[in-house]
Coordinates of C-alpha atoms and ligand atoms in Angstrom, one line a residue:
M1 CA 0.0 0.0 0.0
T2 CA 1.3 3.5 -0.9
L3 CA 1.0 5.8 2.1
P4 CA 0.3 9.5 1.6
P5 CA 2.8 12.1 2.7
P6 CA 2.0 14.0 5.9
S7 CA 1.6 17.2 3.7
H8 CA -1.4 15.6 1.9
P9 CA -4.5 17.7 2.7
R10 CA -6.5 14.4 3.4
Y11 CA -3.6 12.8 5.3
E12 CA -5.6 12.0 8.5
S13 CA -8.5 10.6 6.5
L14 CA -6.2 8.5 4.2
M15 CA -4.2 7.1 7.1
T16 CA -7.4 6.1 8.9
R17 CA -8.5 4.3 5.7
A18 CA -5.1 2.6 5.6
R19 CA -5.7 1.4 9.2
I20 CA -9.0 -0.2 8.2
E21 CA -7.5 -1.8 5.1
E22 CA -4.5 -3.2 7.1
G23 CA -7.0 -4.4 9.6
V24 CA -8.9 -6.4 7.0
K25 CA -5.7 -7.9 5.7
A26 CA -4.7 -8.9 9.3
G27 CA -8.0 -10.6 9.9
L28 CA -9.0 -8.0 12.5
V29 CA -11.7 -6.1 10.6
A30 CA -14.6 -7.7 8.8
T31 CA -14.8 -7.0 5.0
Q32 CA -18.1 -5.3 5.8
G33 CA -16.1 -3.0 8.0
L34 CA -14.9 -1.3 4.8
I35 CA -18.5 -0.4 3.8
A36 CA -19.3 0.8 7.3
H37 CA -16.2 3.0 7.3
G38 CA -17.2 4.6 4.0
R39 CA -20.6 5.3 5.3
G40 CA -19.1 6.9 8.4
E41 CA -16.8 9.1 6.3
A42 CA -19.7 10.5 4.4
F43 CA -21.5 11.5 7.6
D44 CA -18.2 12.9 8.9
Y45 CA -18.1 15.3 6.0
L46 CA -21.5 16.7 7.1
L47 CA -20.0 17.5 10.5
G48 CA -17.0 19.2 8.9
E49 CA -14.8 16.3 10.3
A50 CA -14.9 18.0 13.7
T51 CA -16.5 17.5 17.0
I52 CA -19.7 19.5 17.0
P53 CA -21.1 21.0 20.3
P54 CA -23.9 18.5 20.8
A55 CA -21.3 15.6 20.4
A56 CA -19.1 17.3 23.0
E57 CA -22.1 17.4 25.3
A58 CA -22.9 13.7 24.7
S59 CA -19.3 12.7 25.3
R60 CA -19.5 14.5 28.7
A61 CA -22.7 12.7 29.5
A62 CA -21.1 9.4 28.5
A63 CA -18.2 10.1 30.8
A64 CA -20.6 10.9 33.7
L65 CA -22.6 7.7 33.2
L66 CA -19.5 5.5 32.9
L67 CA -18.1 7.1 36.1
L68 CA -21.3 6.4 38.0
A69 CA -21.6 2.8 36.8
R70 CA -21.3 -0.2 39.0
N71 CA -19.9 -2.4 36.2
P72 CA -19.1 -0.3 33.1
V73 CA -18.0 -2.3 30.0
L74 CA -16.4 -1.1 26.8
S75 CA -17.7 -3.3 23.9
V76 CA -15.3 -3.4 21.0
N77 CA -15.7 -4.6 17.4
G78 CA -13.2 -4.9 14.6
N79 CA -13.3 -1.3 13.2
T80 CA -13.1 0.3 16.7
A81 CA -10.2 -2.0 17.7
V82 CA -8.0 -0.9 14.8
L83 CA -9.1 2.8 14.9
V84 CA -8.5 3.5 18.6
P85 CA -6.7 0.7 20.4
D86 CA -4.4 2.9 22.5
E87 CA -7.2 5.3 23.2
L88 CA -9.4 2.4 24.5
A89 CA -6.5 1.3 26.8
A90 CA -6.4 4.8 28.2
L91 CA -10.2 4.9 28.7
Q92 CA -10.1 1.4 30.4
K93 CA -7.3 2.7 32.7
A94 CA -9.3 5.9 33.6
L95 CA -12.4 3.9 34.5
A96 CA -10.7 0.7 35.8
C97 CA -13.4 -1.2 33.8
K98 CA -13.8 -4.3 31.6
V99 CA -13.2 -4.5 27.8
E100 CA -15.1 -7.1 25.8
V101 CA -14.7 -8.0 22.1
N102 CA -18.2 -8.4 20.7
L103 CA -18.7 -8.9 17.0
F104 CA -21.5 -8.7 14.4
H105 CA -19.6 -11.0 12.0
R106 CA -18.3 -13.3 14.7
T107 CA -15.7 -16.0 14.3
E108 CA -13.8 -17.3 17.4
E109 CA -10.6 -16.8 15.5
R110 CA -11.2 -13.1 14.9
V111 CA -12.3 -12.6 18.6
R112 CA -9.0 -14.2 19.7
K113 CA -7.0 -12.0 17.3
L114 CA -8.8 -8.9 18.5
V115 CA -8.2 -9.8 22.1
A116 CA -4.4 -10.2 21.4
H117 CA -4.4 -6.9 19.4
L118 CA -6.0 -4.9 22.2
E119 CA -3.8 -6.4 24.8
A120 CA -0.7 -5.6 22.7
H121 CA -1.9 -2.0 22.8
G122 CA -2.3 -1.9 26.6
C123 CA -5.8 -3.1 27.3
T124 CA -5.9 -5.7 30.1
N125 CA -7.9 -8.9 30.7
V126 CA -9.9 -8.4 27.5
L127 CA -13.1 -10.6 27.5
G128 CA -14.9 -12.1 24.6
V129 CA -13.4 -15.6 24.0
G130 CA -16.0 -18.3 24.5
A131 CA -18.9 -15.8 25.0
Q132 CA -22.3 -17.6 25.3
P133 CA -25.7 -16.7 23.8
T134 CA -27.0 -14.6 26.6
I135 CA -28.7 -11.5 25.2
P136 CA -32.5 -12.2 24.9
G137 CA -34.2 -11.5 21.6
L138 CA -31.1 -11.8 19.4
D139 CA -31.0 -15.1 17.6
H140 CA -27.6 -14.4 16.0
D141 CA -24.0 -14.6 17.1
R142 CA -24.1 -11.0 18.2
G143 CA -26.4 -12.1 21.0
R144 CA -23.3 -13.6 22.7
S145 CA -21.7 -12.0 25.7
T146 CA -19.7 -13.0 28.8
L147 CA -21.4 -13.2 32.2
E148 CA -18.8 -11.1 33.9
G149 CA -18.7 -8.5 31.1
I150 CA -21.5 -7.3 28.9
Y151 CA -24.2 -9.6 30.4
S152 CA -23.8 -8.2 33.9
A153 CA -22.9 -4.6 32.9
D154 CA -25.1 -1.8 33.9
V155 CA -23.5 0.7 31.5
V156 CA -22.1 -0.3 28.1
L157 CA -20.1 1.8 25.6
V158 CA -20.7 0.2 22.2
P159 CA -19.1 2.2 19.3
L160 CA -20.5 1.5 15.8
E161 CA -23.3 -0.7 17.2
D162 CA -26.2 -2.1 15.2
G163 CA -29.7 -1.1 16.0
D164 CA -31.1 -4.5 17.0
R165 CA -28.4 -5.2 19.5
C166 CA -28.6 -1.7 21.0
Q167 CA -32.3 -2.2 21.6
A168 CA -31.8 -5.7 23.0
L169 CA -29.3 -4.3 25.5
R170 CA -31.7 -1.5 26.4
D171 CA -34.4 -4.1 26.9
M172 CA -32.1 -5.8 29.4
G173 CA -32.3 -2.6 31.4
K174 CA -28.8 -1.4 30.5
T175 CA -27.7 2.2 29.8
V176 CA -26.3 2.0 26.3
I177 CA -23.8 4.6 25.0
V178 CA -23.1 4.5 21.3
V179 CA -20.7 6.4 19.0
D180 CA -22.3 6.6 15.5
L181 CA -21.6 9.3 12.9
N182 CA -25.1 8.7 11.5
P183 CA -27.6 10.6 13.7
L184 CA -30.5 9.0 11.7
S185 CA -29.6 5.4 12.4
R186 CA -31.8 3.1 14.5
T187 CA -28.8 2.7 16.8
A188 CA -28.6 6.4 17.4
K189 CA -32.3 6.6 18.1
S190 CA -32.5 3.6 20.5
A191 CA -29.4 4.4 22.5
S192 CA -29.5 6.1 25.9
V193 CA -26.7 8.4 24.7
S194 CA -25.6 8.7 21.1
I195 CA -22.4 10.5 20.4
T196 CA -22.5 11.8 16.8
D197 CA -18.8 11.9 16.2
N198 CA -15.9 9.9 14.8
V199 CA -14.8 7.2 17.2
R200 CA -11.3 8.6 16.7
R201 CA -12.3 11.8 18.3
A202 CA -15.1 10.5 20.7
V203 CA -13.1 8.0 22.7
P204 CA -10.3 10.4 23.7
A205 CA -13.0 13.1 24.4
I206 CA -14.7 10.7 26.9
T207 CA -11.3 10.1 28.6
R208 CA -10.5 13.8 28.8
A209 CA -14.0 14.5 30.2
L210 CA -13.4 12.0 33.0
Q211 CA -10.3 13.9 34.2
G212 CA -11.1 15.5 37.5
M213 CA -14.8 14.8 37.2
E214 CA -16.3 14.2 40.7
K215 CA -19.3 11.9 41.3
D216 CA -21.6 14.8 42.4
E217 CA -20.8 16.7 39.2
A218 CA -21.3 13.5 37.2
K219 CA -24.8 13.1 38.7
R220 CA -25.7 16.6 37.7
I221 CA -24.4 16.1 34.1
A222 CA -26.2 12.7 33.8
A223 CA -29.5 14.1 35.2
A224 CA -29.4 17.2 32.8
F225 CA -28.7 15.1 29.7
D226 CA -31.6 14.6 27.3
G227 CA -30.7 12.1 24.5
A228 CA -33.7 13.0 22.2
R229 CA -33.0 16.7 22.5
N230 CA -29.3 16.1 21.8
L231 CA -30.1 14.3 18.6
R232 CA -32.4 17.2 17.6
D233 CA -29.6 19.6 18.3
T234 CA -27.3 17.5 16.2
L235 CA -29.6 17.6 13.2
D236 CA -30.2 21.3 13.6
F237 CA -26.5 21.9 13.7
I238 CA -25.9 19.9 10.5
A239 CA -28.9 21.6 8.7
A240 CA -27.6 25.0 9.7
R241 CA -24.1 24.1 8.6
L242 CA -25.2 22.9 5.2
K243 CA -27.4 25.9 4.7
A244 CA -24.5 28.2 5.4
L245 CA -22.4 26.3 2.8
A246 CA -25.2 26.3 0.1
Ligands
PTJ1 O1 -16.3 -6.2 13.6 P1 -17.8 -6.6 13.5 O2 -18.0 -8.0 12.9 O3 -18.5 -6.4 14.8 O4 -18.5 -5.6 12.4 C1 -18.5 -4.2 12.6 C2 -19.3 -3.4 11.6 C3 -19.0 -2.0 11.8 C4 -18.8 -3.9 10.2 C5 -20.8 -3.8 11.7 O5 -21.2 -3.5 13.0 C6 -21.6 -3.1 10.7 O6 -21.9 -3.6 9.6 O7 -22.1 -1.9 11.1 P2 -23.1 -1.0 10.2 O8 -24.5 -1.5 10.4 O9 -22.6 -0.7 8.9 O10 -23.0 0.4 11.0 C7 -21.9 1.1 11.2 C8 -22.3 2.5 11.6 O11 -21.1 3.1 12.1 C9 -22.7 3.4 10.5 O12 -23.9 4.1 10.9 C10 -21.6 4.4 10.2 O13 -22.0 5.7 9.9 C11 -20.9 4.4 11.6 N1 -19.4 4.6 11.5 C12 -18.6 4.1 10.6 N2 -17.3 4.5 10.9 C13 -17.4 5.3 12.0 C14 -18.7 5.3 12.4 N3 -19.1 6.0 13.5 C15 -18.2 6.6 14.3 N4 -16.9 6.6 13.9 C16 -16.4 5.9 12.8 N5 -15.1 5.9 12.5

């Protein structure tokens, strides 16, 4: 693969694509992950490839909910694992929480590879190998989880999630935080908190928001957050931005 020079105006975007491509070749990312990435890129253009104010607010709410959780778990798929492995390790450290590999296109071999990849980047005791069908209402491999991880979690961060699984986790009574560049997706609509941002920006933003956050402050932030209003603010922001550009 020919890598772009750092002076290229689309350097960051092209290097991110290269990570996904390398991830497919290494057996970490599903081939469908290429399609998902392209869709994400298109929505990122609408945001101006930057964190918009409603996304910053949602990331703060996510940090607050994760801080207040009894058993917070970071659920990681192939795309997320190759895009932000070091950043996930930093977030796990900040929360002292569990990380679990959970895949849509599941094979045990890919789960094992992703566990090894995340641990090589500093995540510890990554769960996911041998997960059992435990999530009610999902007659598919993505209904698998580990008892000590996602199954017993009260708050789950699931970047690039699919709508069905997000709803199934909500139906289990969990608080579900997603990162999805598409604010119109079923996932975004069914999540407790949907962060409309690139996972490359959102995961470090959550870790930064946690720094120095006290539990009393977290309770105030969580109580004040309204997910439906945040999604409306996101669409308003995008509409105003496009109008200004037209
Ligand atoms: O590794 P697996 O087997 O679990 O598969 C993961 C993918 C992502 C392939 C799978 O979950 C899938 O097919 O997802 P979807 O249904 O295509 O949804 C992906 C969503 O993530 C879309 O709404 C994209 O806009 C969004 N997205 C893509 N890249 C990013 C993103 N959101 C945030 N940051 C990104 N970098």
